[in-house]
Amino acid sequence: MKTIVSGIQPTGSINLGTYLGSIRNFVKLQEQYPDHHFFLFIADLHAVTIPRDPQALRKTIKELAAIYLACGLKKDNLSLFIQSEVPAHSQMSYLIQCFTYMGELERMTQFKDKAQKQEAVAASLFTYPALMAGDILLYDAQYVPVGEDQKQHLEITRDIATRINNRFGDFLTVPKPLIPKVGARIMSLTDPEVKMSKSDPNVKSRINLLDEEAIIKKRIMSAVTDSEGKIYYDKANKPGLANLITIMSALSDQSIESICATYQNKDYRTFKEDLAEIVIEALKPIKAQYQTLINDGSIDTILDEGQSAAMRVANKKIMKFNRKLGLGRKRK
Ligand code: ATP
Ligand code: LTN
């Protein structure tokens, strides 16, 4: 079975960045790879590498499951599950750590970034990439759709898999990242030098998929641009406008060039109003589908089925890995 694996942390409401960099790509990939099975999970074990409020975490987990489905994922070739409900992920993380070097982990930019913001750094934040590598290697993923920021974690996953294969014979699939051409790095609306993130304390920095229309419009109209007043794409000198053009391109399937041609003689206000309209229209069906899913109570059944399917595959892999390592005993 060919597989595609990815996860999202339940660390807050889903925003346009995660949608364009990750979820929307899954939807496209499901069409592109109908013969692959998709294992998508809510990475709650990753979320607790930083202290979280338990009640908020539980709420976000369920919401995230509904959002994934509301964004248009088909259920036929999909197993959607919660990472902590498949214990093989924790087991695999430990085994992977046995093949991961301190020096490799020390080079991870996400660790350096996140550690800097913590008073006390948990060991699990440091070993985070080993858990992530395990998530992927358990299912022999061919492809892993992620945003640009996860590239380094995919590289370390490939290195670890190759190292284990060299030692024990080829039994892990070395995965390839799939990073979208447009939308791989959507930037904050208030500071276009940093990526749009769920954990940014400034709510004005992002648009959440479930935001009300008036809020969406407000966020876009107040997004940081520049004082030149001319519309063209220049990421280095006009990062705020470039980000908005990218969002328009990703949501309307128009190229950046054609957007710039359309707006070359128009002002920022007109462009922003049109963009707000495009964002509002794109999110309408997602919001409607989300409400349906929340009301009809089907999420739990989908998550139960996903858990069973994931456990079947993952437990086999753990048993095989244990055998390779000489762990446990041979039964008569
Ligand atoms: P946090 O802010 O809590 O660290 P996050 O916003 O980075 O979370 P994740 O859940 O860790 O989001 O990421 C889910 C997926 O979405 C990953 O594949 C990630 O690369 C992608 N992604 C997240 N933010 C963006 C963004 N601004 N632009 C493009 N892709 C993104
Ligand atoms: N680390 C990722 C989330 C994540 C993931 C994964 C993505 C956890 N495990 C496995 C792809 C495959 C993040 O922070 N966005």
XYZ file of C-alpha atoms and ligand atoms in Angstrom, residues 6-12 14-23 26 52 110 114 128 145-150 183-188 195-200, ligand 1:
71
model
C 0.846 14.300 7.600
C -0.106 15.894 10.889
C -1.159 19.225 12.329
C -0.758 20.298 15.936
C -3.966 21.150 17.794
C -2.507 24.360 19.125
C -5.219 26.814 18.144
C -6.707 26.841 11.964
C -5.684 29.859 9.934
C -5.161 30.608 6.258
C -1.439 29.711 6.548
C -2.063 26.151 7.689
C -4.921 25.841 5.206
C -2.936 26.981 2.169
C 0.371 25.419 3.214
C -1.019 22.122 4.305
C -4.720 21.156 4.412
C -4.063 17.236 1.097
C -0.949 23.676 27.372
C 12.280 25.175 15.052
C 10.615 27.589 20.340
C 10.304 16.520 18.851
C 2.715 17.233 2.467
C 3.931 20.096 4.676
C 4.676 23.811 4.574
C 8.155 25.217 4.012
C 8.885 25.439 7.772
C 8.884 21.641 8.115
C 1.184 29.171 -0.261
C 4.103 27.246 1.277
C 4.798 30.183 3.568
C 1.958 32.576 4.237
C 3.166 35.461 6.353
C 1.657 37.293 9.306
C 4.977 33.249 9.185
C 1.277 33.359 9.980
C 1.029 31.166 13.053
C -1.632 29.810 15.380
C 0.496 30.672 18.375
C 1.140 34.333 17.517
P 2.282 26.757 15.853
O 2.116 28.194 15.557
O 1.481 26.298 17.033
O 3.715 26.322 15.888
P 1.676 26.299 13.174
O 0.779 27.437 12.855
O 3.097 26.368 12.754
O 1.601 25.970 14.700
P 1.226 23.498 12.586
O 0.017 22.845 13.044
O 2.457 23.191 13.323
O 0.974 25.078 12.509
O 1.468 23.236 11.052
C 0.595 22.487 10.270
C 1.032 22.494 8.833
O 0.758 23.765 8.255
C 2.518 22.234 8.607
O 2.665 21.446 7.451
C 3.073 23.612 8.382
O 4.215 23.572 7.567
C 1.924 24.318 7.686
N 1.911 25.748 7.982
C 1.767 26.324 9.199
N 1.813 27.668 9.099
C 1.989 27.948 7.784
C 2.097 29.166 7.041
N 2.063 30.344 7.615
N 2.232 29.083 5.701
C 2.260 27.883 5.091
N 2.172 26.707 5.725
C 2.031 26.720 7.065
